[in-house]
Coordinates of C-alpha atoms and ligand atoms in Angstrom, one line a residue:
M1 CA -49.7 -8.1 -16.5
S2 CA -48.3 -6.7 -13.1
N3 CA -46.0 -3.6 -13.0
L4 CA -42.8 -3.0 -11.3
S5 CA -43.3 -0.3 -8.4
V6 CA -40.3 1.8 -9.9
N7 CA -39.5 4.0 -12.8
H8 CA -35.8 3.1 -12.7
L9 CA -33.8 0.3 -11.7
L10 CA -31.1 2.0 -9.5
G11 CA -30.4 -0.4 -6.8
I12 CA -32.2 -3.6 -5.2
K13 CA -32.8 -1.6 -2.2
Q14 CA -35.6 0.2 -3.9
L15 CA -37.3 -3.0 -5.1
N16 CA -39.9 -4.8 -3.2
K17 CA -40.4 -8.7 -3.2
N18 CA -43.1 -8.5 -5.9
D19 CA -40.7 -6.5 -8.2
I20 CA -37.8 -9.2 -7.8
E21 CA -40.4 -11.9 -8.2
L22 CA -42.0 -10.4 -11.4
I23 CA -38.6 -9.9 -12.9
L24 CA -37.4 -13.4 -12.2
S25 CA -40.6 -15.0 -13.7
T26 CA -40.4 -12.7 -16.5
A27 CA -36.9 -13.8 -17.3
Q28 CA -37.9 -17.5 -16.9
N29 CA -40.1 -16.6 -20.0
F30 CA -37.3 -15.0 -21.8
K31 CA -34.9 -17.7 -21.2
E32 CA -37.4 -20.0 -22.8
V33 CA -37.2 -17.5 -26.0
I34 CA -33.5 -17.3 -26.3
N35 CA -33.3 -21.0 -26.2
R36 CA -35.4 -21.5 -29.5
P37 CA -33.8 -21.5 -32.8
I38 CA -35.2 -18.0 -33.6
K39 CA -34.1 -16.3 -30.4
K40 CA -35.5 -12.5 -31.3
V41 CA -38.8 -11.1 -30.4
P42 CA -40.1 -7.7 -31.4
S43 CA -41.1 -6.7 -27.8
L44 CA -38.8 -3.6 -27.7
R45 CA -38.8 -2.8 -31.5
D46 CA -39.7 0.8 -30.9
L47 CA -37.3 1.5 -28.2
T48 CA -33.9 3.1 -28.5
V49 CA -31.2 2.2 -25.6
A50 CA -27.9 3.6 -25.1
N51 CA -25.3 1.6 -23.0
L52 CA -22.9 4.2 -21.3
F53 CA -20.0 2.5 -19.8
F54 CA -17.6 4.7 -17.8
E55 CA -15.9 1.7 -16.2
N56 CA -14.5 -1.6 -18.0
S57 CA -17.0 -4.3 -18.4
T58 CA -17.1 -7.7 -20.3
R59 CA -20.2 -9.7 -19.2
T60 CA -22.6 -6.8 -18.2
R61 CA -21.9 -4.6 -21.3
L62 CA -22.2 -7.6 -23.6
S63 CA -25.2 -9.0 -22.1
F64 CA -27.2 -5.8 -22.0
E65 CA -26.5 -5.4 -25.7
L66 CA -27.3 -8.9 -26.5
A67 CA -30.5 -8.7 -24.6
Q68 CA -31.4 -5.4 -26.5
K69 CA -30.9 -7.0 -29.7
R70 CA -32.9 -10.0 -28.6
L71 CA -35.9 -7.7 -27.9
S72 CA -35.4 -5.9 -31.3
A73 CA -34.5 -2.6 -29.5
D74 CA -32.1 -0.2 -31.3
V75 CA -28.8 0.1 -29.5
I76 CA -26.0 2.8 -29.3
N77 CA -22.9 2.2 -27.2
F78 CA -20.8 4.6 -25.5
S79 CA -17.6 4.2 -23.9
A80 CA -16.1 7.2 -21.8
S81 CA -12.6 6.6 -22.9
N82 CA -13.1 7.8 -26.5
S83 CA -15.8 10.3 -26.0
S84 CA -16.1 14.0 -25.4
V85 CA -16.2 13.4 -21.7
K86 CA -12.2 13.5 -22.1
K87 CA -12.8 17.2 -23.1
G88 CA -14.6 18.1 -19.9
E89 CA -18.2 17.5 -20.7
T90 CA -20.5 16.8 -17.6
L91 CA -22.3 13.6 -17.4
V92 CA -25.6 15.4 -17.4
D93 CA -24.6 17.1 -20.4
T94 CA -23.3 13.9 -22.0
V95 CA -26.5 12.1 -21.5
N96 CA -28.8 15.1 -22.6
N97 CA -27.0 15.2 -25.8
I98 CA -27.5 11.3 -26.4
L99 CA -31.4 11.7 -25.3
A100 CA -31.6 14.7 -28.1
M101 CA -31.0 11.9 -30.4
K102 CA -34.4 10.4 -29.3
V103 CA -33.1 7.8 -26.9
D104 CA -35.5 6.5 -24.4
M105 CA -33.6 4.2 -21.8
I106 CA -30.0 4.5 -20.4
I107 CA -27.8 1.8 -19.0
M108 CA -25.0 3.2 -17.1
R109 CA -22.0 1.7 -15.2
H110 CA -19.9 4.5 -13.5
A111 CA -17.2 4.4 -10.9
S112 CA -19.1 6.9 -8.4
P113 CA -21.6 5.3 -5.9
G114 CA -25.2 7.1 -6.6
A115 CA -24.3 8.1 -10.1
A116 CA -27.3 6.3 -11.4
M117 CA -29.8 7.8 -9.0
F118 CA -28.1 11.3 -9.6
L119 CA -28.8 10.8 -13.4
A120 CA -32.6 9.8 -12.9
K121 CA -33.1 13.0 -11.0
K122 CA -31.6 14.9 -13.8
V123 CA -32.6 13.6 -17.0
N124 CA -35.8 12.5 -18.7
A125 CA -35.2 8.7 -19.4
K126 CA -35.6 5.4 -17.7
I127 CA -32.2 4.5 -16.1
I128 CA -30.8 1.1 -15.4
N129 CA -27.6 1.0 -13.1
A130 CA -25.2 -1.4 -14.4
G131 CA -22.9 -1.1 -11.3
D132 CA -22.2 2.3 -9.5
G133 CA -18.7 2.1 -7.8
A134 CA -19.0 -0.1 -4.6
H135 CA -22.6 0.6 -4.2
E136 CA -25.0 -1.5 -6.2
H137 CA -25.2 -3.9 -9.1
P138 CA -28.8 -4.8 -9.3
T139 CA -28.9 -6.8 -12.4
Q140 CA -26.0 -9.0 -11.0
A141 CA -28.1 -9.7 -8.0
L142 CA -31.0 -10.6 -9.9
L143 CA -29.4 -12.9 -12.2
D144 CA -27.4 -14.5 -9.3
A145 CA -30.9 -15.0 -7.4
F146 CA -32.4 -16.4 -10.7
S147 CA -29.3 -19.0 -11.0
M148 CA -29.8 -19.9 -7.4
Q149 CA -33.5 -20.7 -7.8
E150 CA -32.8 -22.7 -11.0
K151 CA -30.5 -24.8 -8.7
L152 CA -32.2 -24.9 -5.4
G153 CA -35.9 -23.7 -6.0
N154 CA -37.6 -21.1 -3.7
L155 CA -34.8 -19.3 -1.9
K156 CA -36.7 -18.9 1.4
G157 CA -34.6 -20.3 4.3
K158 CA -31.6 -20.9 1.9
K159 CA -28.1 -20.2 3.3
V160 CA -25.7 -18.1 1.1
V161 CA -22.3 -16.9 2.0
I162 CA -20.6 -14.2 0.2
V163 CA -16.7 -14.5 0.8
G164 CA -13.9 -12.0 0.0
D165 CA -13.8 -8.2 -0.4
I166 CA -17.2 -7.2 0.8
L167 CA -15.9 -3.8 1.6
H168 CA -15.5 -2.7 -2.0
S169 CA -18.3 -5.1 -3.7
R170 CA -21.4 -3.7 -5.3
V171 CA -22.2 -7.2 -5.8
A172 CA -22.4 -8.0 -2.2
L173 CA -24.6 -5.2 -1.2
S174 CA -27.0 -6.0 -4.0
N175 CA -27.0 -9.7 -3.2
I176 CA -27.5 -9.1 0.4
F177 CA -30.7 -6.9 -0.3
C178 CA -32.0 -9.3 -3.0
L179 CA -31.4 -12.5 -1.1
Q180 CA -33.0 -11.1 2.2
K181 CA -36.1 -9.7 0.1
L182 CA -36.6 -13.4 -1.2
G183 CA -36.4 -15.0 2.3
A184 CA -32.7 -16.4 2.0
I185 CA -30.2 -16.0 5.0
V186 CA -26.9 -14.4 4.2
K187 CA -23.6 -14.6 6.1
V188 CA -20.3 -12.8 4.8
C189 CA -16.9 -14.4 5.3
G190 CA -13.4 -12.6 4.7
P191 CA -10.5 -10.8 6.4
L192 CA -12.1 -8.4 9.0
T193 CA -10.5 -5.5 7.2
L194 CA -12.5 -6.0 4.2
I195 CA -16.0 -6.4 5.9
P196 CA -17.8 -3.0 6.5
K197 CA -18.6 -2.2 9.9
F198 CA -22.4 -1.5 9.1
I199 CA -22.9 -5.1 7.7
T200 CA -24.4 -6.6 11.0
S201 CA -27.0 -3.8 11.0
L202 CA -28.3 -5.3 7.6
G203 CA -29.1 -8.4 9.5
V204 CA -26.0 -10.1 7.9
E205 CA -23.7 -12.3 10.4
V206 CA -20.1 -12.3 10.0
E207 CA -18.2 -15.6 10.0
P208 CA -14.5 -15.2 9.7
N209 CA -13.6 -18.9 9.3
L210 CA -14.2 -20.0 5.7
K211 CA -14.3 -23.7 6.6
K212 CA -17.4 -22.9 9.0
A213 CA -18.9 -20.7 6.6
L214 CA -18.8 -23.4 3.7
E215 CA -20.2 -26.2 6.3
W216 CA -23.1 -24.0 7.1
C217 CA -24.1 -22.8 3.6
D218 CA -26.1 -24.0 0.6
V219 CA -24.4 -21.5 -1.8
A220 CA -20.9 -19.8 -1.6
N221 CA -20.5 -16.7 -3.7
M222 CA -17.0 -16.0 -4.1
L223 CA -15.7 -12.4 -4.7
R224 CA -12.9 -11.0 -6.5
I225 CA -10.4 -9.0 -4.6
Q226 CA -11.1 -5.5 -6.1
L227 CA -7.3 -4.2 -5.9
E228 CA -8.5 -1.4 -8.1
R229 CA -10.6 0.2 -5.5
Q230 CA -7.9 -0.6 -2.7
D231 CA -5.8 2.5 -1.9
I232 CA -4.1 0.7 1.2
K233 CA -3.3 -2.8 1.9
Y234 CA -6.1 -4.6 3.7
F235 CA -4.2 -8.0 4.1
P236 CA -0.3 -8.9 3.8
S237 CA -0.2 -10.4 0.5
L238 CA -2.5 -12.2 -2.1
R239 CA -0.7 -15.5 -1.2
E240 CA -1.6 -15.2 2.5
Y241 CA -5.3 -14.2 1.3
T242 CA -5.4 -17.1 -0.6
M243 CA -4.3 -19.5 2.2
M244 CA -7.1 -18.2 4.4
Y245 CA -10.0 -17.3 1.9
G246 CA -9.4 -19.2 -1.3
L247 CA -11.4 -22.0 -2.3
D248 CA -9.8 -25.2 -3.6
K249 CA -10.9 -28.7 -4.4
E250 CA -9.6 -30.2 -1.4
L251 CA -11.5 -27.8 0.8
L252 CA -14.7 -28.2 -1.4
D253 CA -14.6 -31.9 -1.3
S254 CA -13.9 -32.0 2.6
L255 CA -17.3 -30.5 3.2
S256 CA -19.9 -32.6 4.3
K257 CA -22.5 -31.8 1.5
K258 CA -22.4 -30.5 -2.0
I259 CA -22.8 -26.6 -1.9
V260 CA -23.3 -24.6 -4.9
V261 CA -20.3 -22.4 -6.0
M262 CA -20.9 -18.9 -7.7
H263 CA -18.7 -16.1 -8.7
P264 CA -20.0 -12.9 -10.5
G265 CA -16.7 -12.6 -12.7
P266 CA -14.1 -11.6 -13.7
I267 CA -12.4 -14.5 -11.8
N268 CA -8.6 -14.3 -10.6
R269 CA -8.0 -18.2 -10.9
G270 CA -5.9 -19.3 -8.1
V271 CA -6.5 -16.5 -5.8
E272 CA -10.2 -16.4 -4.5
I273 CA -11.0 -19.8 -6.4
T274 CA -8.8 -22.4 -8.0
S275 CA -9.3 -23.6 -11.7
D276 CA -10.6 -27.0 -10.7
V277 CA -13.3 -25.5 -8.6
A278 CA -14.4 -22.8 -11.1
D279 CA -14.6 -25.6 -13.7
S280 CA -16.1 -28.1 -11.4
K281 CA -19.7 -29.4 -11.5
Q282 CA -20.3 -27.5 -8.3
S283 CA -19.7 -24.2 -10.1
I284 CA -22.6 -22.5 -11.9
I285 CA -20.3 -19.4 -13.1
L286 CA -21.1 -19.9 -16.8
E287 CA -25.0 -20.4 -16.0
Q288 CA -24.9 -17.1 -14.3
V289 CA -23.5 -15.5 -17.3
E290 CA -26.1 -17.1 -19.4
N291 CA -28.9 -16.0 -17.3
G292 CA -27.8 -12.5 -17.5
V293 CA -29.2 -12.1 -20.9
A294 CA -32.7 -13.2 -19.9
V295 CA -32.7 -11.2 -16.6
R296 CA -31.6 -8.1 -18.3
M297 CA -34.3 -8.6 -21.1
A298 CA -36.8 -8.9 -18.2
V299 CA -35.5 -5.7 -16.5
M300 CA -35.8 -3.6 -19.8
F301 CA -39.0 -5.1 -21.0
L302 CA -40.9 -4.4 -17.6
L303 CA -39.5 -0.9 -17.3
A304 CA -40.2 -0.1 -20.9
G305 CA -43.7 -1.0 -20.4
R306 CA -44.1 1.1 -17.4
Q307 CA -45.7 4.6 -17.5
S308 CA -43.4 6.9 -15.4
D309 CA -45.0 8.3 -12.0
Ligands
CP401 N1 -20.0 -9.4 -13.3 C1 -19.6 -8.3 -13.8 O1 -20.2 -7.0 -13.6 O2 -18.8 -8.5 -14.6 P1 -18.3 -7.2 -15.8 O3 -17.5 -6.2 -15.0 O4 -17.5 -8.1 -16.9 O5 -19.5 -6.7 -16.4

């Protein structure tokens, strides 16, 4: 079996194309497994994993836990809000105390960009980044790529537009790295106040007009406005944002081709996407969630099987 080139999954930036293809093909095998009547395999029965969530999550936290259970790993869950972090314990002390209980792998979501990388340098365990501030969300990008491949086949030359709050989005950055490594072409679309200035240096074009962006693309990935990370006003009002950058059925049906619509969740129905689009045949939002379990199984399986450098 081939091996990943990394000891941890800290971001898509550190992966090469072979790593991504290995994860996606392994996820394909696991997707078949979890669609059998008996969904569980003993692959990680010797592994103990801790899920550390310092930020809220529904999809990522639950799908990691389910993926661990499908692989027969032992699981403990930690949420910062009811832990001794509240009494002033540091991140490294917290994790080292958890590792003292013979834990092998840490899945961590944290509000600080770079938190997973910092931890990987300080503690002796495999680390998977489940989202670090506005930096990266690698497993989301991998499940997005997997879902796009299911719909469109090989992503080389496929056109993807990421719409919305690019500035505060870890999903956008990880998707850009992942899609470009797989040969796709990426544009971003949104209010210019929510597009980071460095984006063109990544080889990503900015298309400020939503209709033009949608006419160009094969896939539109609609992002949530992340009000929790916005300390100033980036646009006049949500209503005006929706008028300019919201995707509704009328706009979707006016396009000259059928595009694929994605959203990482959680959705703000009626803001970035209307319900009739989110629930339409062109939307693969729930397929993305389904595929998250298989992709996270693949990541943990491959990292667990890798001897650390
Ligand atoms: N897409 C995503 O990360 O969702 P959660 O915040 O619910 O995990």
